[in-house]
């Protein structure tokens, strides 16, 4: 799906000249984003993005773009140039700000599904350096796979507020899991949390994570963050861009 995002965006923005780079294909999303920012500044419109927040002196800007051909799949990006999960700037307040922007944008997925999936049930995901196609931070938002939601429902009670291995494999990989209490979700920084995994500090280029609200029946509530590290790590694999989970009910 990350390749489809890059290719589709490239086709959508062929009239925008690509800036010089070592690998211009990895800057397509950044170039598309500049078109959105220009439209917002010049005409007060977000198109071709779904929304653009230019930010202010205290809050960094962010934009939301729908993946071409995938009605429920959107990405949230900084309007500043931030390479990705490994960027040191994400360890501070900007990491929190972009997390908050992604939380606010979950309604775009829910709206596309006409409310069949609550906004809280929309998943967030960020891929590793070699697991992504673009070098502009983009937080994926979409439905989670039914199997992932079923696993969280079955094993949610085993997830605490410290990183620990998730009891079962997800997409054939061993993930670590962390519960973020409900009253801490808004000010959580997932990027800083990854740096606190033993042995991960300074190695976040290989890290990837996904997050989603805990199952409604989970007494621990809050959000569950799932993360792993390896070359080409892509927690986006836990998402289902066809949203089959909405056809039979969340988590089934």
mmCIF file of C-alpha atoms in Angstrom:
data_model
loop_
_atom_site.group_PDB
_atom_site.id
_atom_site.type_symbol
_atom_site.label_atom_id
_atom_site.label_comp_id
_atom_site.label_asym_id
_atom_site.label_seq_id
_atom_site.Cartn_x
_atom_site.Cartn_y
_atom_site.Cartn_z
ATOM 1 C CA UNK A 1 0.000 0.000 0.000
ATOM 2 C CA UNK A 2 2.893 2.375 0.616
ATOM 3 C CA UNK A 3 3.934 1.912 -3.036
ATOM 4 C CA UNK A 4 0.377 2.686 -4.159
ATOM 5 C CA UNK A 5 0.434 5.862 -2.088
ATOM 6 C CA UNK A 6 3.657 7.024 -3.692
ATOM 7 C CA UNK A 7 2.677 6.096 -7.246
ATOM 8 C CA UNK A 8 -0.846 7.487 -6.949
ATOM 9 C CA UNK A 9 0.385 10.738 -5.495
ATOM 10 C CA UNK A 10 2.970 11.035 -8.251
ATOM 11 C CA UNK A 11 0.293 10.668 -10.906
ATOM 12 C CA UNK A 12 -1.923 13.193 -9.154
ATOM 13 C CA UNK A 13 0.800 15.842 -9.026
ATOM 14 C CA UNK A 14 2.691 15.456 -12.290
ATOM 15 C CA UNK A 15 2.295 19.174 -12.976
ATOM 16 C CA UNK A 16 4.333 20.069 -9.885
ATOM 17 C CA UNK A 17 8.094 19.996 -10.580
ATOM 18 C CA UNK A 18 9.989 17.642 -8.278
ATOM 19 C CA UNK A 19 12.795 19.246 -6.287
ATOM 20 C CA UNK A 20 16.362 18.039 -6.667
ATOM 21 C CA UNK A 21 17.130 15.148 -4.318
ATOM 22 C CA UNK A 22 19.248 12.030 -4.089
ATOM 23 C CA UNK A 23 16.111 10.046 -4.837
ATOM 24 C CA UNK A 24 13.319 12.337 -6.089
ATOM 25 C CA UNK A 25 10.799 9.477 -5.974
ATOM 26 C CA UNK A 26 11.001 9.587 -2.161
ATOM 27 C CA UNK A 27 10.091 13.292 -2.172
ATOM 28 C CA UNK A 28 6.829 13.043 -4.120
ATOM 29 C CA UNK A 29 4.705 13.363 -0.974
ATOM 30 C CA UNK A 30 6.691 16.414 0.129
ATOM 31 C CA UNK A 31 6.143 18.058 -3.264
ATOM 32 C CA UNK A 32 2.417 17.289 -3.143
ATOM 33 C CA UNK A 33 2.271 18.772 0.332
ATOM 34 C CA UNK A 34 3.799 22.008 -0.937
ATOM 35 C CA UNK A 35 0.912 22.310 -3.389
ATOM 36 C CA UNK A 36 -1.558 22.037 -0.509
ATOM 37 C CA UNK A 37 0.286 24.622 1.575
ATOM 38 C CA UNK A 38 0.490 27.016 -1.377
ATOM 39 C CA UNK A 39 -3.254 26.667 -2.029
ATOM 40 C CA UNK A 40 -4.009 27.322 1.634
ATOM 41 C CA UNK A 41 -1.834 30.434 1.761
ATOM 42 C CA UNK A 42 -2.975 31.817 -1.586
ATOM 43 C CA UNK A 43 -6.686 30.988 -1.584
ATOM 44 C CA UNK A 44 -7.564 29.673 1.866
ATOM 45 C CA UNK A 45 -8.291 26.241 0.382
ATOM 46 C CA UNK A 46 -6.783 22.894 1.331
ATOM 47 C CA UNK A 47 -7.187 21.097 -2.021
ATOM 48 C CA UNK A 48 -5.709 18.725 -3.050
ATOM 49 C CA UNK A 49 -5.348 17.915 0.670
ATOM 50 C CA UNK A 50 -8.410 17.267 2.822
ATOM 51 C CA UNK A 51 -7.251 19.844 5.345
ATOM 52 C CA UNK A 52 -4.271 22.087 6.005
ATOM 53 C CA UNK A 53 -3.441 23.697 9.343
ATOM 54 C CA UNK A 54 -0.615 26.183 8.857
ATOM 55 C CA UNK A 55 0.035 26.277 12.593
ATOM 56 C CA UNK A 56 1.254 29.281 14.537
ATOM 57 C CA UNK A 57 4.160 30.285 16.726
ATOM 58 C CA UNK A 58 3.386 27.603 19.299
ATOM 59 C CA UNK A 59 1.801 24.834 17.198
ATOM 60 C CA UNK A 60 3.456 23.293 14.118
ATOM 61 C CA UNK A 61 1.401 22.966 10.965
ATOM 62 C CA UNK A 62 -0.022 19.728 9.595
ATOM 63 C CA UNK A 63 -1.989 18.506 6.598
ATOM 64 C CA UNK A 64 -4.229 15.550 5.756
ATOM 65 C CA UNK A 65 -4.132 13.898 2.332
ATOM 66 C CA UNK A 66 -6.227 10.998 1.051
ATOM 67 C CA UNK A 67 -4.338 8.168 -0.619
ATOM 68 C CA UNK A 68 -5.404 8.037 -4.299
ATOM 69 C CA UNK A 69 -7.857 5.231 -4.995
ATOM 70 C CA UNK A 70 -8.240 4.301 -1.306
ATOM 71 C CA UNK A 71 -11.306 6.112 0.081
ATOM 72 C CA UNK A 72 -10.638 5.344 3.752
ATOM 73 C CA UNK A 73 -6.835 5.641 3.747
ATOM 74 C CA UNK A 74 -5.496 9.060 4.715
ATOM 75 C CA UNK A 75 -2.095 10.310 5.843
ATOM 76 C CA UNK A 76 -1.276 13.122 8.251
ATOM 77 C CA UNK A 77 1.928 15.088 7.599
ATOM 78 C CA UNK A 78 3.848 17.988 9.108
ATOM 79 C CA UNK A 79 3.894 21.048 6.883
ATOM 80 C CA UNK A 80 7.559 21.405 7.890
ATOM 81 C CA UNK A 81 10.121 19.048 6.404
ATOM 82 C CA UNK A 82 10.411 16.137 8.867
ATOM 83 C CA UNK A 83 11.974 13.017 7.377
ATOM 84 C CA UNK A 84 10.181 10.341 9.376
ATOM 85 C CA UNK A 85 10.076 8.234 12.529
ATOM 86 C CA UNK A 86 13.820 8.623 13.105
ATOM 87 C CA UNK A 87 13.818 12.469 13.122
ATOM 88 C CA UNK A 88 15.209 13.796 16.448
ATOM 89 C CA UNK A 89 12.716 16.676 16.453
ATOM 90 C CA UNK A 90 9.918 14.155 17.090
ATOM 91 C CA UNK A 91 11.326 13.364 20.527
ATOM 92 C CA UNK A 92 10.006 16.702 21.811
ATOM 93 C CA UNK A 93 6.765 18.700 21.646
ATOM 94 C CA UNK A 94 6.463 18.326 17.884
ATOM 95 C CA UNK A 95 6.041 14.583 18.266
ATOM 96 C CA UNK A 96 3.069 15.228 20.546
ATOM 97 C CA UNK A 97 1.646 17.833 18.155
ATOM 98 C CA UNK A 98 1.710 15.507 15.148
ATOM 99 C CA UNK A 99 0.198 12.697 17.225
ATOM 100 C CA UNK A 100 -2.617 15.067 18.213
ATOM 101 C CA UNK A 101 -3.124 16.078 14.573
ATOM 102 C CA UNK A 102 -3.491 12.413 13.659
ATOM 103 C CA UNK A 103 -6.012 11.813 16.431
ATOM 104 C CA UNK A 104 -8.075 14.756 15.198
ATOM 105 C CA UNK A 105 -7.964 13.456 11.622
ATOM 106 C CA UNK A 106 -9.460 10.034 12.420
ATOM 107 C CA UNK A 107 -12.905 11.372 11.567
ATOM 108 C CA UNK A 108 -11.945 11.464 7.873
ATOM 109 C CA UNK A 109 -11.817 7.660 7.900
ATOM 110 C CA UNK A 110 -14.997 7.332 9.944
ATOM 111 C CA UNK A 111 -16.784 9.830 7.687
ATOM 112 C CA UNK A 112 -15.734 7.912 4.566
ATOM 113 C CA UNK A 113 -17.358 4.835 6.120
ATOM 114 C CA UNK A 114 -20.507 6.818 6.972
ATOM 115 C CA UNK A 115 -19.971 6.177 10.669
ATOM 116 C CA UNK A 116 -19.767 2.374 10.386
ATOM 117 C CA UNK A 117 -16.442 2.615 12.230
ATOM 118 C CA UNK A 118 -16.157 4.953 15.237
ATOM 119 C CA UNK A 119 -13.341 7.466 14.989
ATOM 120 C CA UNK A 120 -11.748 5.917 18.087
ATOM 121 C CA UNK A 121 -11.489 2.563 16.268
ATOM 122 C CA UNK A 122 -9.418 4.064 13.439
ATOM 123 C CA UNK A 123 -5.802 2.906 13.529
ATOM 124 C CA UNK A 124 -2.653 5.013 13.232
ATOM 125 C CA UNK A 125 0.621 3.731 11.814
ATOM 126 C CA UNK A 126 4.143 4.919 10.960
ATOM 127 C CA UNK A 127 6.652 2.824 9.026
ATOM 128 C CA UNK A 128 10.434 2.563 9.302
ATOM 129 C CA UNK A 129 12.912 4.241 6.940
ATOM 130 C CA UNK A 130 13.185 1.202 4.658
ATOM 131 C CA UNK A 131 9.561 0.243 5.213
ATOM 132 C CA UNK A 132 8.272 3.478 3.699
ATOM 133 C CA UNK A 133 8.398 4.936 0.216
ATOM 134 C CA UNK A 134 8.572 8.620 1.194
ATOM 135 C CA UNK A 135 10.948 10.733 3.268
ATOM 136 C CA UNK A 136 8.339 13.080 4.672
ATOM 137 C CA UNK A 137 6.774 11.933 7.930
ATOM 138 C CA UNK A 138 3.302 10.615 7.236
ATOM 139 C CA UNK A 139 1.055 8.946 9.777
ATOM 140 C CA UNK A 140 -1.252 6.419 8.128
ATOM 141 C CA UNK A 141 -4.885 6.350 9.261
ATOM 142 C CA UNK A 142 -7.286 3.566 8.319
ATOM 143 C CA UNK A 143 -9.117 0.478 9.542
ATOM 144 C CA UNK A 144 -7.173 -2.194 11.393
ATOM 145 C CA UNK A 145 -7.259 -5.826 10.249
ATOM 146 C CA UNK A 146 -10.016 -7.890 11.816
ATOM 147 C CA UNK A 147 -7.464 -10.386 13.087
ATOM 148 C CA UNK A 148 -5.520 -7.651 14.855
ATOM 149 C CA UNK A 149 -8.643 -6.320 16.537
ATOM 150 C CA UNK A 150 -9.631 -9.843 17.557
ATOM 151 C CA UNK A 151 -6.175 -10.393 19.068
ATOM 152 C CA UNK A 152 -6.405 -7.124 21.007
ATOM 153 C CA UNK A 153 -9.825 -8.111 22.286
ATOM 154 C CA UNK A 154 -8.574 -11.523 23.382
ATOM 155 C CA UNK A 155 -5.284 -10.403 24.923
ATOM 156 C CA UNK A 156 -5.938 -6.810 25.945
ATOM 157 C CA UNK A 157 -5.800 -7.680 29.628
ATOM 158 C CA UNK A 158 -2.137 -8.648 29.213
ATOM 159 C CA UNK A 159 -1.116 -5.182 28.010
ATOM 160 C CA UNK A 160 0.195 -2.834 30.663
ATOM 161 C CA UNK A 161 1.744 0.623 30.820
ATOM 162 C CA UNK A 162 5.272 -0.669 30.186
ATOM 163 C CA UNK A 163 6.538 -2.161 26.927
ATOM 164 C CA UNK A 164 6.235 -5.951 26.853
ATOM 165 C CA UNK A 165 5.948 -8.593 24.111
ATOM 166 C CA UNK A 166 2.422 -9.011 22.784
ATOM 167 C CA UNK A 167 1.240 -12.537 23.661
ATOM 168 C CA UNK A 168 0.764 -13.658 20.043
ATOM 169 C CA UNK A 169 2.395 -12.888 16.710
ATOM 170 C CA UNK A 170 0.777 -10.238 14.524
ATOM 171 C CA UNK A 171 1.307 -10.529 10.773
ATOM 172 C CA UNK A 172 3.917 -13.192 11.663
ATOM 173 C CA UNK A 173 6.003 -10.662 13.621
ATOM 174 C CA UNK A 174 6.649 -10.301 17.343
ATOM 175 C CA UNK A 175 5.381 -6.907 18.445
ATOM 176 C CA UNK A 176 5.854 -5.084 21.709
ATOM 177 C CA UNK A 177 2.708 -3.618 23.236
ATOM 178 C CA UNK A 178 2.067 -0.628 25.461
ATOM 179 C CA UNK A 179 -1.141 0.723 26.976
ATOM 180 C CA UNK A 180 -1.598 4.485 27.098
ATOM 181 C CA UNK A 181 -4.141 5.378 29.805
ATOM 182 C CA UNK A 182 -7.192 7.278 28.562
ATOM 183 C CA UNK A 183 -6.256 10.443 30.444
ATOM 184 C CA UNK A 184 -2.758 10.410 28.911
ATOM 185 C CA UNK A 185 -3.652 9.761 25.269
ATOM 186 C CA UNK A 186 -3.892 13.386 24.133
ATOM 187 C CA UNK A 187 -0.429 14.326 25.400
ATOM 188 C CA UNK A 188 1.291 11.050 24.511
ATOM 189 C CA UNK A 189 4.400 11.073 22.310
ATOM 190 C CA UNK A 190 4.750 7.718 20.512
ATOM 191 C CA UNK A 191 8.129 8.662 19.069
ATOM 192 C CA UNK A 192 9.582 9.356 22.503
ATOM 193 C CA UNK A 193 7.968 6.178 23.827
ATOM 194 C CA UNK A 194 9.790 4.138 21.170
ATOM 195 C CA UNK A 195 13.097 5.645 22.254
ATOM 196 C CA UNK A 196 12.453 4.284 25.754
ATOM 197 C CA UNK A 197 12.321 0.666 24.600
ATOM 198 C CA UNK A 198 15.536 -0.914 25.923
ATOM 199 C CA UNK A 199 18.123 -0.965 23.136
ATOM 200 C CA UNK A 200 16.077 1.153 20.735
ATOM 201 C CA UNK A 201 17.439 4.619 21.494
ATOM 202 C CA UNK A 202 19.307 5.916 18.460
ATOM 203 C CA UNK A 203 17.998 3.049 16.328
ATOM 204 C CA UNK A 204 14.523 4.274 15.452
ATOM 205 C CA UNK A 205 15.224 4.194 11.706
ATOM 206 C CA UNK A 206 14.282 0.493 11.886
ATOM 207 C CA UNK A 207 11.253 1.032 14.144
ATOM 208 C CA UNK A 208 7.594 1.025 13.197
ATOM 209 C CA UNK A 209 4.407 1.320 15.223
ATOM 210 C CA UNK A 210 0.636 1.188 15.025
ATOM 211 C CA UNK A 211 -1.895 2.418 17.558
ATOM 212 C CA UNK A 212 -5.628 2.037 18.104
ATOM 213 C CA UNK A 213 -8.096 2.533 20.924
ATOM 214 C CA UNK A 214 -8.499 -0.430 23.255
ATOM 215 C CA UNK A 215 -11.535 -2.648 22.706
ATOM 216 C CA UNK A 216 -14.695 -1.146 24.257
ATOM 217 C CA UNK A 217 -14.927 -4.148 26.596
ATOM 218 C CA UNK A 218 -11.313 -3.777 27.761
ATOM 219 C CA UNK A 219 -11.466 -2.499 31.364
ATOM 220 C CA UNK A 220 -8.026 -0.915 30.927
ATOM 221 C CA UNK A 221 -9.379 1.424 28.222
ATOM 222 C CA UNK A 222 -6.992 3.958 26.666
ATOM 223 C CA UNK A 223 -5.007 3.224 23.519
ATOM 224 C CA UNK A 224 -2.820 0.294 22.582
ATOM 225 C CA UNK A 225 0.490 0.918 20.813
ATOM 226 C CA UNK A 226 2.137 -1.956 18.936
ATOM 227 C CA UNK A 227 5.756 -1.616 17.799
ATOM 228 C CA UNK A 228 8.602 -3.668 16.380
ATOM 229 C CA UNK A 229 12.061 -3.158 14.909
ATOM 230 C CA UNK A 230 13.696 -4.797 11.920
ATOM 231 C CA UNK A 231 14.864 -3.746 8.456
ATOM 232 C CA UNK A 232 11.849 -2.670 6.368
ATOM 233 C CA UNK A 233 9.555 -2.746 9.424
ATOM 234 C CA UNK A 234 6.037 -1.743 8.391
ATOM 235 C CA UNK A 235 3.327 -1.739 11.034
ATOM 236 C CA UNK A 236 1.027 -0.470 8.295
ATOM 237 C CA UNK A 237 0.674 -4.187 7.544
ATOM 238 C CA UNK A 238 -1.656 -4.348 10.558
ATOM 239 C CA UNK A 239 -4.070 -2.095 8.689
ATOM 240 C CA UNK A 240 -6.686 -3.144 6.170
ATOM 241 C CA UNK A 241 -7.203 -0.515 3.504
ATOM 242 C CA UNK A 242 -10.328 -2.364 2.318
ATOM 243 C CA UNK A 243 -11.886 -2.007 5.788
ATOM 244 C CA UNK A 244 -13.387 -5.483 5.967
ATOM 245 C CA UNK A 245 -13.766 -5.002 9.709
ATOM 246 C CA UNK A 246 -16.744 -2.712 9.035
ATOM 247 C CA UNK A 247 -18.632 -5.426 7.211
ATOM 248 C CA UNK A 248 -19.088 -7.692 10.225
ATOM 249 C CA UNK A 249 -18.450 -5.395 13.163
ATOM 250 C CA UNK A 250 -15.375 -4.152 14.903
ATOM 251 C CA UNK A 251 -12.987 -6.812 16.110
ATOM 252 C CA UNK A 252 -14.904 -9.770 14.663
#
